[in-house]
mmCIF file of C-alpha atoms in Angstrom:
data_model
loop_
_atom_site.group_PDB
_atom_site.id
_atom_site.type_symbol
_atom_site.label_atom_id
_atom_site.label_comp_id
_atom_site.label_asym_id
_atom_site.label_seq_id
_atom_site.Cartn_x
_atom_site.Cartn_y
_atom_site.Cartn_z
ATOM 1 C CA ARG A 1 -21.023 -21.658 -5.874
ATOM 2 C CA ARG A 2 -17.520 -20.571 -4.662
ATOM 3 C CA GLU A 3 -16.186 -20.040 -0.879
ATOM 4 C CA VAL A 4 -13.251 -18.697 -0.071
ATOM 5 C CA LEU A 5 -12.639 -17.095 3.715
ATOM 6 C CA LEU A 6 -10.544 -13.565 2.823
ATOM 7 C CA GLU A 7 -9.682 -13.594 6.428
ATOM 8 C CA ARG A 8 -6.743 -15.434 5.724
ATOM 9 C CA TYR A 9 -5.196 -13.153 3.032
ATOM 10 C CA PRO A 10 -3.095 -10.345 4.671
ATOM 11 C CA GLU A 11 -4.478 -7.199 3.966
ATOM 12 C CA ILE A 12 -2.486 -5.487 0.602
ATOM 13 C CA ASP A 13 -1.118 -2.491 2.004
ATOM 14 C CA SER A 14 0.748 -4.991 4.387
ATOM 15 C CA PHE A 15 2.794 -6.582 1.563
ATOM 16 C CA ASP A 16 6.666 -5.402 1.011
ATOM 17 C CA ARG A 17 6.456 -1.472 -0.387
ATOM 18 C CA ARG A 18 11.035 -2.332 -1.518
ATOM 19 C CA HIS A 19 10.434 -5.759 -3.032
ATOM 20 C CA LEU A 20 7.440 -6.648 -5.476
ATOM 21 C CA LEU A 21 8.223 -9.847 -6.665
ATOM 22 C CA PRO A 22 8.250 -11.881 -3.521
ATOM 23 C CA THR A 23 4.586 -10.886 -2.506
ATOM 24 C CA PHE A 24 3.508 -9.747 -6.201
ATOM 25 C CA PHE A 25 1.383 -13.571 -6.950
ATOM 26 C CA THR A 26 -0.387 -13.477 -3.180
ATOM 27 C CA TYR A 27 -1.233 -10.118 -3.798
ATOM 28 C CA SER A 28 -2.427 -10.371 -7.527
ATOM 29 C CA SER A 29 -4.653 -13.913 -6.558
ATOM 30 C CA LEU A 30 -5.431 -12.228 -3.644
ATOM 31 C CA LEU A 31 -7.130 -9.362 -5.241
ATOM 32 C CA THR A 32 -8.518 -11.491 -8.594
ATOM 33 C CA LYS A 33 -9.543 -14.634 -6.555
ATOM 34 C CA ALA A 34 -11.904 -12.585 -4.044
ATOM 35 C CA ALA A 35 -13.162 -10.623 -6.670
ATOM 36 C CA GLU A 36 -14.211 -13.438 -8.843
ATOM 37 C CA LEU A 37 -16.009 -14.350 -5.697
ATOM 38 C CA VAL A 38 -18.429 -11.499 -5.439
ATOM 39 C CA GLY A 39 -18.360 -12.107 -9.288
ATOM 40 C CA VAL A 40 -19.787 -16.229 -9.548
ATOM 41 C CA ASN A 41 -21.700 -16.190 -6.759
ATOM 42 C CA SER A 42 -23.485 -12.495 -7.415
ATOM 43 C CA PHE A 43 -24.362 -14.010 -11.174
ATOM 44 C CA VAL A 44 -25.727 -17.289 -8.919
ATOM 45 C CA SER A 45 -27.842 -15.494 -6.707
ATOM 46 C CA ALA A 46 -29.021 -12.837 -10.001
ATOM 47 C CA ILE A 47 -30.186 -15.870 -12.030
ATOM 48 C CA ALA A 48 -30.748 -18.685 -9.954
ATOM 49 C CA GLY A 49 -31.831 -17.537 -6.303
ATOM 50 C CA ASP A 50 -29.250 -19.399 -4.253
ATOM 51 C CA ARG A 51 -29.214 -16.920 -1.282
ATOM 52 C CA THR A 52 -26.332 -18.795 0.486
ATOM 53 C CA ALA A 53 -24.290 -17.801 -2.579
ATOM 54 C CA GLY A 54 -25.919 -14.278 -2.346
ATOM 55 C CA LYS A 55 -24.614 -14.454 1.351
ATOM 56 C CA SER A 56 -21.019 -15.270 0.866
ATOM 57 C CA ALA A 57 -21.358 -12.443 -2.685
ATOM 58 C CA LYS A 58 -21.893 -9.666 -0.303
ATOM 59 C CA ARG A 59 -19.928 -10.987 2.433
ATOM 60 C CA ALA A 60 -16.590 -10.594 0.077
ATOM 61 C CA LEU A 61 -17.698 -7.471 -1.155
ATOM 62 C CA LEU A 62 -17.837 -5.692 1.740
ATOM 63 C CA GLU A 63 -14.551 -7.256 2.983
ATOM 64 C CA MET A 64 -12.914 -5.796 -0.040
ATOM 65 C CA CYS A 65 -14.663 -3.197 -0.120
ATOM 66 C CA ARG A 66 -12.828 -2.746 4.096
ATOM 67 C CA TRP A 67 -9.397 -2.680 2.742
ATOM 68 C CA LYS A 68 -7.803 0.384 2.589
ATOM 69 C CA THR A 69 -6.648 -0.675 -0.902
ATOM 70 C CA PHE A 70 -6.513 -2.662 -3.421
ATOM 71 C CA THR A 71 -3.361 -1.386 -4.951
ATOM 72 C CA HIS A 72 0.179 -3.466 -3.630
ATOM 73 C CA PRO A 73 1.711 -0.487 -1.721
ATOM 74 C CA TRP A 74 5.574 -0.823 -4.203
ATOM 75 C CA PHE A 75 3.670 0.921 -7.165
ATOM 76 C CA ALA A 76 1.939 2.711 -4.482
ATOM 77 C CA ALA A 77 5.786 3.663 -3.320
ATOM 78 C CA ASN A 78 6.766 4.278 -7.025
ATOM 79 C CA GLY A 79 4.807 6.749 -7.720
ATOM 80 C CA MET A 80 1.700 4.808 -9.214
ATOM 81 C CA HIS A 81 -1.868 4.831 -8.447
ATOM 82 C CA THR A 82 -2.922 1.336 -9.724
ATOM 83 C CA TYR A 83 -2.418 -1.953 -12.012
ATOM 84 C CA TRP A 84 -3.614 -4.428 -14.120
ATOM 85 C CA PRO A 85 -5.003 -6.943 -11.443
ATOM 86 C CA VAL A 86 -6.963 -4.317 -9.940
ATOM 87 C CA GLY A 87 -8.747 -3.810 -13.946
ATOM 88 C CA VAL A 88 -9.870 -6.964 -13.503
ATOM 89 C CA ALA A 89 -11.331 -7.121 -10.315
ATOM 90 C CA SER A 90 -12.671 -4.167 -10.831
ATOM 91 C CA SER A 91 -15.418 -5.308 -13.498
ATOM 92 C CA GLU A 92 -15.856 -8.259 -11.040
ATOM 93 C CA LEU A 93 -16.912 -5.567 -8.593
ATOM 94 C CA ALA A 94 -19.042 -3.802 -10.671
ATOM 95 C CA MET A 95 -21.087 -6.459 -12.020
ATOM 96 C CA GLY A 96 -21.327 -7.945 -8.305
ATOM 97 C CA TYR A 97 -22.581 -4.551 -6.853
ATOM 98 C CA ASP A 98 -25.348 -4.655 -9.730
ATOM 99 C CA PHE A 99 -26.235 -8.050 -8.744
ATOM 100 C CA LEU A 100 -26.483 -7.881 -4.807
ATOM 101 C CA HIS A 101 -27.247 -4.604 -4.894
ATOM 102 C CA PRO A 102 -31.228 -5.500 -3.838
ATOM 103 C CA ILE A 103 -29.836 -7.362 -0.573
ATOM 104 C CA LEU A 104 -26.826 -4.693 0.017
ATOM 105 C CA SER A 105 -28.663 -1.312 2.651
ATOM 106 C CA SER A 106 -28.096 1.616 2.016
ATOM 107 C CA GLY A 107 -25.135 2.013 4.244
ATOM 108 C CA GLU A 108 -23.509 -1.200 2.931
ATOM 109 C CA ARG A 109 -24.483 0.090 -0.785
ATOM 110 C CA ALA A 110 -22.559 3.549 0.088
ATOM 111 C CA THR A 111 -19.256 1.228 1.253
ATOM 112 C CA VAL A 112 -19.327 -0.422 -2.097
ATOM 113 C CA ARG A 113 -19.623 3.573 -3.748
ATOM 114 C CA ARG A 114 -17.170 4.549 -1.639
ATOM 115 C CA ALA A 115 -14.747 1.857 -2.461
ATOM 116 C CA LEU A 116 -15.016 1.366 -6.298
ATOM 117 C CA TRP A 117 -14.473 5.527 -6.370
ATOM 118 C CA GLU A 118 -11.675 5.621 -3.929
ATOM 119 C CA LYS A 119 -10.179 2.415 -4.696
ATOM 120 C CA VAL A 120 -10.618 1.565 -9.140
ATOM 121 C CA ILE A 121 -12.025 4.312 -10.209
ATOM 122 C CA LEU A 122 -9.787 7.683 -8.933
ATOM 123 C CA PRO A 123 -6.869 5.280 -9.296
ATOM 124 C CA ALA A 124 -7.362 4.599 -12.626
ATOM 125 C CA HIS A 125 -7.876 8.413 -13.248
ATOM 126 C CA ARG A 126 -4.973 9.830 -11.898
ATOM 127 C CA GLU A 127 -2.584 7.451 -13.285
ATOM 128 C CA TYR A 128 -3.826 7.160 -16.606
ATOM 129 C CA VAL A 129 -5.847 10.608 -17.333
ATOM 130 C CA LEU A 130 -3.962 12.814 -15.333
ATOM 131 C CA ALA A 131 -0.556 11.892 -14.858
ATOM 132 C CA ASP A 132 -1.184 10.138 -19.167
ATOM 133 C CA ARG A 133 1.061 6.987 -18.330
ATOM 134 C CA VAL A 134 1.420 4.766 -21.666
ATOM 135 C CA PRO A 135 3.203 1.835 -20.450
ATOM 136 C CA PHE A 136 3.393 1.079 -24.169
ATOM 137 C CA ASN A 137 1.084 1.995 -27.251
ATOM 138 C CA THR A 138 0.079 -1.951 -27.359
ATOM 139 C CA SER A 139 -0.576 -2.219 -23.260
ATOM 140 C CA ASN A 140 -3.589 -4.199 -22.667
ATOM 141 C CA TRP A 141 -2.646 -2.511 -18.956
ATOM 142 C CA ILE A 142 -4.633 0.646 -20.003
ATOM 143 C CA GLY A 143 -7.913 -0.939 -21.811
ATOM 144 C CA ILE A 144 -8.229 -3.675 -18.251
ATOM 145 C CA ILE A 145 -7.654 -0.797 -15.787
ATOM 146 C CA ILE A 146 -9.747 1.662 -17.525
ATOM 147 C CA GLY A 147 -12.324 -0.565 -18.445
ATOM 148 C CA GLY A 148 -12.599 -1.653 -15.393
ATOM 149 C CA ALA A 149 -12.953 1.265 -13.941
ATOM 150 C CA LEU A 150 -15.602 2.563 -16.664
ATOM 151 C CA ALA A 151 -17.560 -0.593 -15.271
ATOM 152 C CA CYS A 152 -17.588 0.524 -11.511
ATOM 153 C CA ALA A 153 -18.276 4.294 -12.386
ATOM 154 C CA GLY A 154 -21.691 2.713 -14.650
ATOM 155 C CA ALA A 155 -22.431 0.501 -11.759
ATOM 156 C CA ILE A 156 -22.484 3.435 -9.243
ATOM 157 C CA TYR A 157 -23.425 6.552 -11.532
ATOM 158 C CA GLY A 158 -26.339 7.986 -10.283
ATOM 159 C CA GLU A 159 -26.841 6.682 -7.504
ATOM 160 C CA GLU A 160 -25.219 9.265 -5.177
ATOM 161 C CA GLY A 161 -25.130 12.651 -6.759
ATOM 162 C CA GLY A 162 -21.860 14.262 -7.675
ATOM 163 C CA GLU A 163 -22.383 13.958 -11.884
ATOM 164 C CA ARG A 164 -20.454 16.344 -12.651
ATOM 165 C CA GLU A 165 -17.322 15.240 -11.140
ATOM 166 C CA MET A 166 -18.422 11.799 -12.050
ATOM 167 C CA ASN A 167 -18.461 13.252 -15.758
ATOM 168 C CA ARG A 168 -15.364 14.716 -15.717
ATOM 169 C CA VAL A 169 -13.101 11.271 -14.887
ATOM 170 C CA ILE A 170 -15.502 8.784 -17.415
ATOM 171 C CA GLY A 171 -14.302 11.860 -19.889
ATOM 172 C CA GLY A 172 -10.869 11.742 -18.730
ATOM 173 C CA LEU A 173 -10.744 7.650 -19.165
ATOM 174 C CA LEU A 174 -12.747 7.256 -21.792
ATOM 175 C CA GLY A 175 -10.573 10.335 -23.793
ATOM 176 C CA LYS A 176 -7.654 8.121 -22.813
ATOM 177 C CA LEU A 177 -8.974 4.984 -23.941
ATOM 178 C CA ARG A 178 -9.747 6.339 -27.383
ATOM 179 C CA ARG A 179 -6.131 7.905 -28.046
ATOM 180 C CA HIS A 180 -4.466 4.851 -26.766
ATOM 181 C CA ILE A 181 -6.968 2.819 -29.038
ATOM 182 C CA ALA A 182 -5.746 4.745 -32.060
ATOM 183 C CA ALA A 183 -2.134 4.373 -31.161
ATOM 184 C CA THR A 184 -2.535 0.494 -30.832
ATOM 185 C CA PHE A 185 -5.291 -0.325 -33.414
ATOM 186 C CA THR A 186 -3.827 0.761 -37.218
ATOM 187 C CA PRO A 187 -6.584 0.750 -39.971
ATOM 188 C CA ASP A 188 -5.114 -2.834 -41.606
#
């Protein structure tokens, strides 16, 4: 079981928009450690029936969903919608949402679905499908970010309606991932 006091950390949107490096480690650590807390504790709760772990995971998940963004402001200021730490964190959040589903109220589930859609899935779609960003053909960022977005889409799919829009976005993400795999992995 893990415990972190998320209230001690700054909001991601408060980081410097002009200079990435001085706050990048804090940003990526905050995002991935908070998400890891959700993932590990939700797993322990689901597998071992540990109610304390479940409460901790739920508190961390809902706190993260209240953040204005999961993306460092420097990226937004430089025309990017997401970055690899969001992909790493989002896989944990998707798993956490599935494991915590029975102990989340309908309002809390709606909060999480909205956060995953607005802070993970749509930014990945904007960055890698609409803007067709390719940092370089052997980049693992594409797989990490799209994989996390697809995990989130799978976790929330069919719960709130809007499947037509979700299908369009999922199709775009899968197409981008397929093109990336084709460009990266050669027959040899």
